[in-house]
Short mmCIF file of C-alpha atoms (C1' of nucleotides) in Angstrom, two decimals:
data_model
loop_
_atom_site.label_atom_id
_atom_site.label_comp_id
_atom_site.label_asym_id
_atom_site.label_seq_id
_atom_site.Cartn_x
_atom_site.Cartn_y
_atom_site.Cartn_z
CA MET A 1 41.86 22.41 18.14
CA VAL A 2 38.31 22.17 16.93
CA THR A 3 36.32 19.07 17.87
CA ARG A 4 34.85 17.29 14.96
CA SER A 5 31.91 14.93 15.02
CA SER A 6 33.18 12.43 12.53
CA ASP A 7 36.02 11.73 10.17
CA HIS A 8 33.88 12.29 7.11
CA GLY A 9 34.50 15.98 6.94
CA LEU A 10 30.74 16.57 7.17
CA ASP A 11 29.59 18.19 10.33
CA ALA A 12 26.85 16.20 12.08
CA SER A 13 25.94 18.75 14.70
CA PRO A 14 24.28 16.62 17.39
CA GLU A 15 26.66 13.82 18.19
CA MET A 16 25.50 10.44 16.92
CA PRO A 17 24.61 8.12 19.79
CA ALA A 18 25.84 4.54 19.75
CA GLU A 19 22.25 3.34 19.64
CA ILE A 20 18.64 4.43 19.90
CA SER A 21 16.10 2.14 21.54
CA GLY A 22 18.46 -0.77 21.15
CA LEU A 23 19.06 -0.12 17.46
CA ARG A 24 22.74 0.34 16.74
CA MET A 25 23.29 3.63 15.01
CA THR A 26 25.12 3.92 11.74
CA ARG A 27 25.81 7.04 9.78
CA GLN A 28 22.95 6.25 7.41
CA ARG A 29 20.39 5.40 10.08
CA TRP A 30 21.34 8.49 12.02
CA GLU A 31 20.94 10.82 9.05
CA VAL A 32 17.61 9.28 8.12
CA TYR A 33 16.45 9.69 11.69
CA ARG A 34 17.68 13.25 11.93
CA LEU A 35 16.02 14.19 8.66
CA LEU A 36 12.67 12.87 9.89
CA MET A 37 13.04 14.76 13.15
CA ASP A 38 13.88 17.99 11.34
CA GLN A 39 11.34 17.76 8.52
CA ARG A 40 8.12 16.49 10.00
CA ASP A 41 6.05 16.65 6.86
CA HIS A 42 5.64 12.89 6.53
CA PRO A 43 8.01 12.19 3.67
CA THR A 44 7.96 8.99 1.64
CA ALA A 45 11.02 6.74 1.36
CA ASN A 46 11.79 8.37 -1.94
CA ASP A 47 11.43 11.88 -0.47
CA VAL A 48 13.94 10.89 2.20
CA PHE A 49 16.23 9.47 -0.44
CA MET A 50 16.25 12.69 -2.44
CA ARG A 51 16.56 15.00 0.54
CA ILE A 52 19.34 13.08 2.20
CA LYS A 53 21.68 13.25 -0.77
CA ASP A 54 23.11 16.52 0.50
CA ARG A 55 24.61 14.71 3.44
CA LEU A 56 25.06 11.21 2.05
CA PRO A 57 25.55 11.49 -1.70
CA ASN A 58 26.25 7.79 -2.06
CA ILE A 59 23.36 6.33 -0.11
CA SER A 60 21.15 3.93 -2.03
CA LEU A 61 17.38 3.83 -2.04
CA ALA A 62 17.50 0.28 -0.69
CA THR A 63 19.47 1.56 2.29
CA VAL A 64 16.89 4.26 2.91
CA TYR A 65 14.25 1.53 2.96
CA ASN A 66 16.42 -0.59 5.26
CA CYS A 67 17.03 2.28 7.64
CA LEU A 68 13.38 3.24 7.75
CA GLU A 69 12.38 -0.35 8.38
CA ALA A 70 14.93 -0.73 11.18
CA LEU A 71 13.76 2.50 12.80
CA VAL A 72 10.11 1.45 12.53
CA GLN A 73 10.88 -2.02 13.90
CA HIS A 74 12.55 -0.53 16.94
CA GLY A 75 9.71 1.88 17.57
CA VAL A 76 11.77 4.97 16.86
CA ILE A 77 9.53 6.25 14.07
CA ARG A 78 6.12 5.31 12.70
CA GLN A 79 5.04 4.22 9.25
CA VAL A 80 1.88 5.87 7.96
CA ASN A 81 -0.21 4.66 5.06
CA PHE A 82 -2.84 6.51 3.09
CA ASP A 83 -4.84 4.18 0.92
CA ARG A 84 -2.33 2.49 -1.34
CA GLU A 85 -0.02 5.44 -1.73
CA SER A 86 3.65 5.18 -0.83
CA SER A 87 4.24 4.77 2.86
CA ARG A 88 5.14 7.90 4.77
CA PHE A 89 7.22 8.20 7.90
CA CYS A 90 6.68 10.14 11.06
CA PRO A 91 8.81 10.64 14.18
CA ASN A 92 5.81 11.51 16.38
CA LEU A 93 5.44 8.58 18.74
CA ALA A 94 2.54 9.98 20.75
CA GLU A 95 -0.84 8.39 19.95
CA HIS A 96 -2.21 10.40 17.08
CA GLY A 97 -3.99 10.14 13.77
CA HIS A 98 -3.43 11.83 10.44
CA PHE A 99 -5.46 14.35 8.56
CA HIS A 100 -4.87 14.66 4.84
CA ASP A 101 -5.84 18.12 3.63
CA LYS A 102 -7.13 17.85 0.08
CA LEU A 103 -6.51 21.53 -0.60
CA SER A 104 -2.83 21.73 0.25
CA GLY A 105 -1.98 18.06 0.07
CA ALA A 106 -0.35 18.37 3.48
CA ILE A 107 -0.67 15.78 6.19
CA HIS A 108 -1.23 16.93 9.75
CA ASP A 109 -1.04 15.04 13.00
CA VAL A 110 -4.33 14.91 14.88
CA VAL A 111 -4.75 14.17 18.56
CA PHE A 112 -7.76 13.34 20.66
CA LYS A 113 -9.27 15.89 22.96
CA PRO A 114 -7.90 15.44 26.48
CA GLY A 115 -9.21 12.47 28.41
CA VAL A 116 -10.55 10.57 25.41
CA ASN A 117 -9.64 6.92 25.09
CA LEU A 118 -10.58 5.39 21.76
CA ALA A 119 -10.89 1.89 23.14
CA ASP A 120 -13.66 3.15 25.46
CA ILE A 121 -15.87 4.43 22.69
CA LEU A 122 -15.61 1.48 20.35
CA ASP A 123 -18.02 -1.38 20.59
CA LEU A 124 -15.64 -4.34 21.00
CA PRO A 125 -16.14 -7.69 22.74
CA PRO A 126 -14.90 -7.56 26.34
CA GLY A 127 -11.37 -8.87 26.59
CA THR A 128 -10.27 -7.64 23.19
CA LEU A 129 -6.58 -6.81 23.12
CA ILE A 130 -5.76 -3.77 20.99
CA THR A 131 -2.14 -3.55 19.96
CA ASP A 132 -2.36 -0.88 17.35
CA ILE A 133 -4.72 1.86 16.24
CA GLU A 134 -4.66 3.84 13.06
CA ILE A 135 -6.87 6.81 12.31
CA THR A 136 -6.90 8.54 8.99
CA LEU A 137 -9.03 11.50 8.03
CA ARG A 138 -9.44 13.23 4.74
CA GLY A 139 -10.98 16.62 4.18
CA GLU A 140 -10.29 20.31 4.03
CA LEU A 141 -8.83 22.54 6.66
CA PRO A 142 -10.39 25.99 6.98
CA VAL A 143 -8.75 28.38 4.51
CA SER A 144 -8.11 31.00 7.21
CA MET B 1 -43.57 -21.49 -18.38
CA VAL B 2 -40.72 -20.95 -16.00
CA THR B 3 -39.40 -17.43 -15.64
CA ARG B 4 -35.73 -17.13 -16.22
CA SER B 5 -33.52 -14.36 -14.99
CA SER B 6 -31.26 -14.10 -17.98
CA ASP B 7 -30.51 -15.63 -21.31
CA HIS B 8 -27.23 -17.06 -20.18
CA GLY B 9 -28.71 -20.24 -18.81
CA LEU B 10 -27.20 -19.43 -15.41
CA ASP B 11 -29.70 -18.68 -12.74
CA ALA B 12 -29.04 -15.35 -11.03
CA SER B 13 -31.63 -15.65 -8.31
CA PRO B 14 -32.26 -12.01 -7.41
CA GLU B 15 -33.06 -10.20 -10.62
CA MET B 16 -30.29 -7.86 -11.75
CA PRO B 17 -31.42 -4.25 -11.50
CA ALA B 18 -30.74 -1.87 -14.39
CA GLU B 19 -28.55 0.19 -12.11
CA ILE B 20 -27.44 0.71 -8.51
CA SER B 21 -26.80 4.21 -7.24
CA GLY B 22 -26.57 5.48 -10.78
CA LEU B 23 -24.09 2.81 -11.83
CA ARG B 24 -25.32 0.87 -14.81
CA MET B 25 -25.36 -2.81 -13.98
CA THR B 26 -23.65 -5.33 -16.15
CA ARG B 27 -23.45 -9.06 -15.59
CA GLN B 28 -19.90 -8.72 -14.23
CA ARG B 29 -20.60 -5.80 -11.92
CA TRP B 30 -23.69 -7.51 -10.63
CA GLU B 31 -21.89 -10.76 -9.83
CA VAL B 32 -19.05 -8.92 -8.13
CA TYR B 33 -21.53 -6.97 -6.08
CA ARG B 34 -23.53 -10.05 -5.17
CA LEU B 35 -20.42 -11.93 -4.15
CA LEU B 36 -19.40 -9.15 -1.79
CA MET B 37 -22.88 -9.02 -0.28
CA ASP B 38 -22.91 -12.78 0.23
CA GLN B 39 -19.35 -13.23 1.50
CA ARG B 40 -18.63 -10.39 3.83
CA ASP B 41 -15.15 -11.44 4.82
CA HIS B 42 -13.40 -8.52 3.11
CA PRO B 43 -11.95 -10.32 0.11
CA THR B 44 -9.17 -8.87 -2.04
CA ALA B 45 -9.60 -8.29 -5.77
CA ASN B 46 -7.84 -11.56 -6.37
CA ASP B 47 -10.07 -13.39 -3.89
CA VAL B 48 -13.08 -12.06 -5.78
CA PHE B 49 -11.52 -13.11 -9.05
CA MET B 50 -11.00 -16.67 -7.89
CA ARG B 51 -14.38 -17.02 -6.20
CA ILE B 52 -16.38 -15.57 -9.04
CA LYS B 53 -15.11 -18.04 -11.62
CA ASP B 54 -17.94 -20.44 -10.76
CA ARG B 55 -20.41 -17.99 -12.19
CA LEU B 56 -18.29 -16.14 -14.73
CA PRO B 57 -15.58 -18.49 -15.93
CA ASN B 58 -14.31 -16.02 -18.53
CA ILE B 59 -14.04 -12.89 -16.43
CA SER B 60 -10.64 -11.28 -16.36
CA LEU B 61 -8.81 -9.93 -13.34
CA ALA B 62 -8.77 -6.49 -14.95
CA THR B 63 -12.54 -6.58 -15.11
CA VAL B 64 -12.75 -7.49 -11.46
CA TYR B 65 -10.61 -4.45 -10.71
CA ASN B 66 -12.76 -2.32 -13.01
CA CYS B 67 -15.99 -3.51 -11.42
CA LEU B 68 -14.68 -2.98 -7.91
CA GLU B 69 -13.51 0.50 -8.80
CA ALA B 70 -16.83 1.39 -10.38
CA LEU B 71 -18.72 0.13 -7.34
CA VAL B 72 -16.43 2.03 -4.97
CA GLN B 73 -16.71 5.20 -7.06
CA HIS B 74 -20.47 5.06 -6.89
CA GLY B 75 -20.48 4.48 -3.16
CA VAL B 76 -21.94 1.00 -3.42
CA ILE B 77 -19.07 -0.72 -1.62
CA ARG B 78 -16.04 0.43 0.32
CA GLN B 79 -12.36 -0.16 -0.24
CA VAL B 80 -10.38 -1.04 2.88
CA ASN B 81 -6.62 -0.91 3.22
CA PHE B 82 -4.42 -2.48 5.85
CA ASP B 83 -0.93 -1.12 5.72
CA ARG B 84 0.32 -1.86 2.24
CA GLU B 85 -1.47 -5.17 1.82
CA SER B 86 -3.81 -5.76 -1.10
CA SER B 87 -6.96 -3.69 -0.90
CA ARG B 88 -10.00 -5.42 0.48
CA PHE B 89 -13.63 -4.73 -0.27
CA CYS B 90 -16.61 -4.37 1.98
CA PRO B 91 -20.31 -3.85 1.29
CA ASN B 92 -21.02 -2.36 4.73
CA LEU B 93 -21.78 1.29 4.09
CA ALA B 94 -22.52 2.25 7.67
CA GLU B 95 -19.76 4.23 9.38
CA HIS B 96 -17.46 1.64 10.85
CA GLY B 97 -13.84 0.70 11.34
CA HIS B 98 -11.96 -2.55 10.95
CA PHE B 99 -10.34 -4.81 13.46
CA HIS B 100 -7.69 -7.20 12.22
CA ASP B 101 -7.42 -10.20 14.53
CA LYS B 102 -3.83 -11.37 14.55
CA LEU B 103 -4.82 -14.82 15.82
CA SER B 104 -7.30 -15.81 13.15
CA GLY B 105 -6.31 -13.34 10.47
CA ALA B 106 -9.96 -12.37 10.16
CA ILE B 107 -11.14 -8.81 9.72
CA HIS B 108 -14.16 -7.65 11.66
CA ASP B 109 -16.26 -4.53 11.33
CA VAL B 110 -16.20 -2.32 14.41
CA VAL B 111 -18.76 0.33 15.27
CA PHE B 112 -18.78 3.13 17.81
CA LYS B 113 -20.80 2.87 20.96
CA PRO B 114 -24.16 4.59 20.50
CA GLY B 115 -24.07 8.37 20.48
CA VAL B 116 -20.37 8.73 19.82
CA ASN B 117 -19.30 11.10 17.06
CA LEU B 118 -15.63 10.85 16.20
CA ALA B 119 -15.40 14.41 14.94
CA ASP B 120 -16.40 15.59 18.42
CA ILE B 121 -13.56 13.89 20.22
CA LEU B 122 -10.76 14.87 17.87
CA ASP B 123 -8.85 18.07 18.39
CA LEU B 124 -9.28 19.75 15.01
CA PRO B 125 -9.29 23.44 14.10
CA PRO B 126 -12.85 24.81 14.04
CA GLY B 127 -14.25 24.81 10.54
CA THR B 128 -12.41 21.67 9.44
CA LEU B 129 -14.38 19.72 6.87
CA ILE B 130 -14.08 15.97 7.25
CA THR B 131 -15.03 14.02 4.15
CA ASP B 132 -13.72 10.63 5.09
CA ILE B 133 -12.66 8.73 8.18
CA GLU B 134 -10.78 5.48 8.37
CA ILE B 135 -10.14 3.55 11.56
CA THR B 136 -8.03 0.45 11.67
CA LEU B 137 -7.24 -1.63 14.72
CA ARG B 138 -4.97 -4.55 15.15
CA GLY B 139 -4.96 -6.94 18.06
CA GLU B 140 -6.40 -10.14 19.40
CA LEU B 141 -9.99 -11.01 20.03
CA PRO B 142 -10.71 -13.01 23.17
CA VAL B 143 -10.11 -16.67 22.41
CA SER B 144 -13.67 -17.88 22.83
"C1'" DA C 1 -31.01 -3.09 -37.90
"C1'" DT C 2 -27.19 0.14 -37.21
"C1'" DA C 3 -24.04 3.59 -35.46
"C1'" DG C 4 -21.92 5.10 -31.43
"C1'" DA C 5 -20.67 4.51 -26.72
"C1'" DA C 6 -19.35 1.85 -22.89
"C1'" DA C 7 -17.50 -2.54 -20.99
"C1'" DT C 8 -14.66 -6.38 -21.22
"C1'" DT C 9 -10.52 -9.05 -22.15
"C1'" DA C 10 -5.66 -10.30 -22.37
"C1'" DG C 11 -1.55 -9.02 -21.74
"C1'" DA C 12 1.94 -5.35 -21.31
"C1'" DA C 13 3.48 -1.67 -18.33
"C1'" DT C 14 4.08 0.63 -14.05
"C1'" DT C 15 5.50 1.47 -9.37
"C1'" DA C 16 6.60 0.81 -4.65
"C1'" DT C 17 8.93 -2.31 -2.29
"C1'" DT C 18 11.82 -6.39 -1.34
"C1'" DC C 19 15.46 -9.47 -2.38
"C1'" DT C 20 20.17 -11.00 -3.81
"C1'" DT C 21 24.94 -10.64 -4.17
"C1'" DG C 22 29.30 -8.91 -3.44
"C1'" DC C 23 31.65 -5.48 -0.88
"C1'" DT C 24 32.86 -2.40 3.14
"C1'" DA C 25 33.55 -1.05 7.68
"C1'" DG C 26 33.18 -1.47 12.30
"C1'" DA C 27 33.35 -4.82 16.32
"C1'" DT C 28 35.68 -8.63 18.61
"C1'" DC C 29 39.28 -11.55 19.90
"C1'" DG C 30 43.73 -13.07 20.39
"C1'" DC D 1 47.97 -4.15 16.65
"C1'" DG D 2 46.31 -7.17 13.17
"C1'" DA D 3 43.14 -11.06 11.72
"C1'" DT D 4 38.68 -12.37 11.64
"C1'" DC D 5 33.81 -12.06 11.91
"C1'" DT D 6 29.53 -9.91 11.32
"C1'" DA D 7 26.21 -6.43 10.33
"C1'" DG D 8 25.27 -3.04 7.18
"C1'" DC D 9 25.52 -1.05 2.62
"C1'" DA D 10 25.15 -0.46 -2.60
"C1'" DA D 11 23.46 -1.67 -7.05
"C1'" DG D 12 20.53 -3.68 -9.56
"C1'" DA D 13 17.30 -7.61 -10.35
"C1'" DA D 14 12.93 -9.48 -8.90
"C1'" DT D 15 8.23 -9.27 -7.16
"C1'" DA D 16 3.38 -8.19 -6.60
"C1'" DA D 17 -0.53 -5.35 -6.79
"C1'" DT D 18 -2.52 -2.46 -9.71
"C1'" DT D 19 -3.21 0.27 -13.92
"C1'" DC D 20 -3.01 0.94 -18.74
"C1'" DT D 21 -3.50 -0.20 -23.78
"C1'" DA D 22 -5.51 -1.99 -27.74
"C1'" DA D 23 -8.69 -4.89 -29.74
"C1'" DT D 24 -13.12 -7.03 -29.35
"C1'" DT D 25 -17.75 -7.47 -27.63
"C1'" DT D 26 -21.98 -5.91 -25.82
"C1'" DC D 27 -25.38 -2.27 -24.95
"C1'" DT D 28 -28.13 1.67 -26.08
"C1'" DA D 29 -30.41 4.62 -28.77
"C1'" DT D 30 -31.60 5.95 -33.14
#
DNA sequence: ATAGAAATTAGAATTATTCTTGCTAGATCG
DNA sequence: CGATCTAGCAAGAATAATTCTAATTTCTAT
């Protein structure tokens, strides 16, 4: 007898855990999470909605928003904003910024050179508590 | 005879220049610009709209948006975004980031320590052209 | 002065996101 | 095992910031 990951008839290769970082997993949350892990091109909520229809044809856009919000709230993914465009979502939890290439439209993760600590190079009053940093760059990557 | 800055009967202390950075000045653009220079607390378009009514009781919100856009486009002011909140506007043209103090709600300009060049400490492919950098911090300033 | 161009106004339209309501499904308890 | 209880989901309405449209006004240059 073949083991089957769920009763839905759809095969969800990696088994769905009961929870991630304290967030109870549901079929919808799990598929949203898996999509972000598999397609790391910083999709918008609507991108996720359209792409996920293969696996969850009945999901609603509101649920995609709810899932994304829950995942962000529990620190499982990050929400990334460029100007006032639609929010984008990113499963890379390491400290990093984002580079928006004007030529291709693609968004790339950017990290600091080793040993660099942003808080050290900013001129802030002593005792300032930094809870969150966001770095956004725009420009053109070399054509290569 | 007393010199008078305009025919409107309202006194616009510093004389309005014909243009700034190639942007033709109008009464509305000038007042928006002056307000931002005088009140550097990063107001939103709506904040500007409400505050400017003293001087221009008939201005419309759309015009405030138009003026702000024109000023941004000509590099006279900067547009600052925090997450998906309303855009804020800032007349500080020097390279700087923004610190959002969760305690007071205030937004403060942040500069690098002398001699620091952000492009040098980021791990980018050689030949990358950076046209724009945005740095946003959230946290708490020391209480006193 | 006058024609043409650019700005302004008021309000409608748009768009991403959030909210509301009723329903569904999984968890809990007896 | 079944009843109940709760969290999550779906669908669509509502919201809020911003942009667009059309008509009017103000500049600019002739």
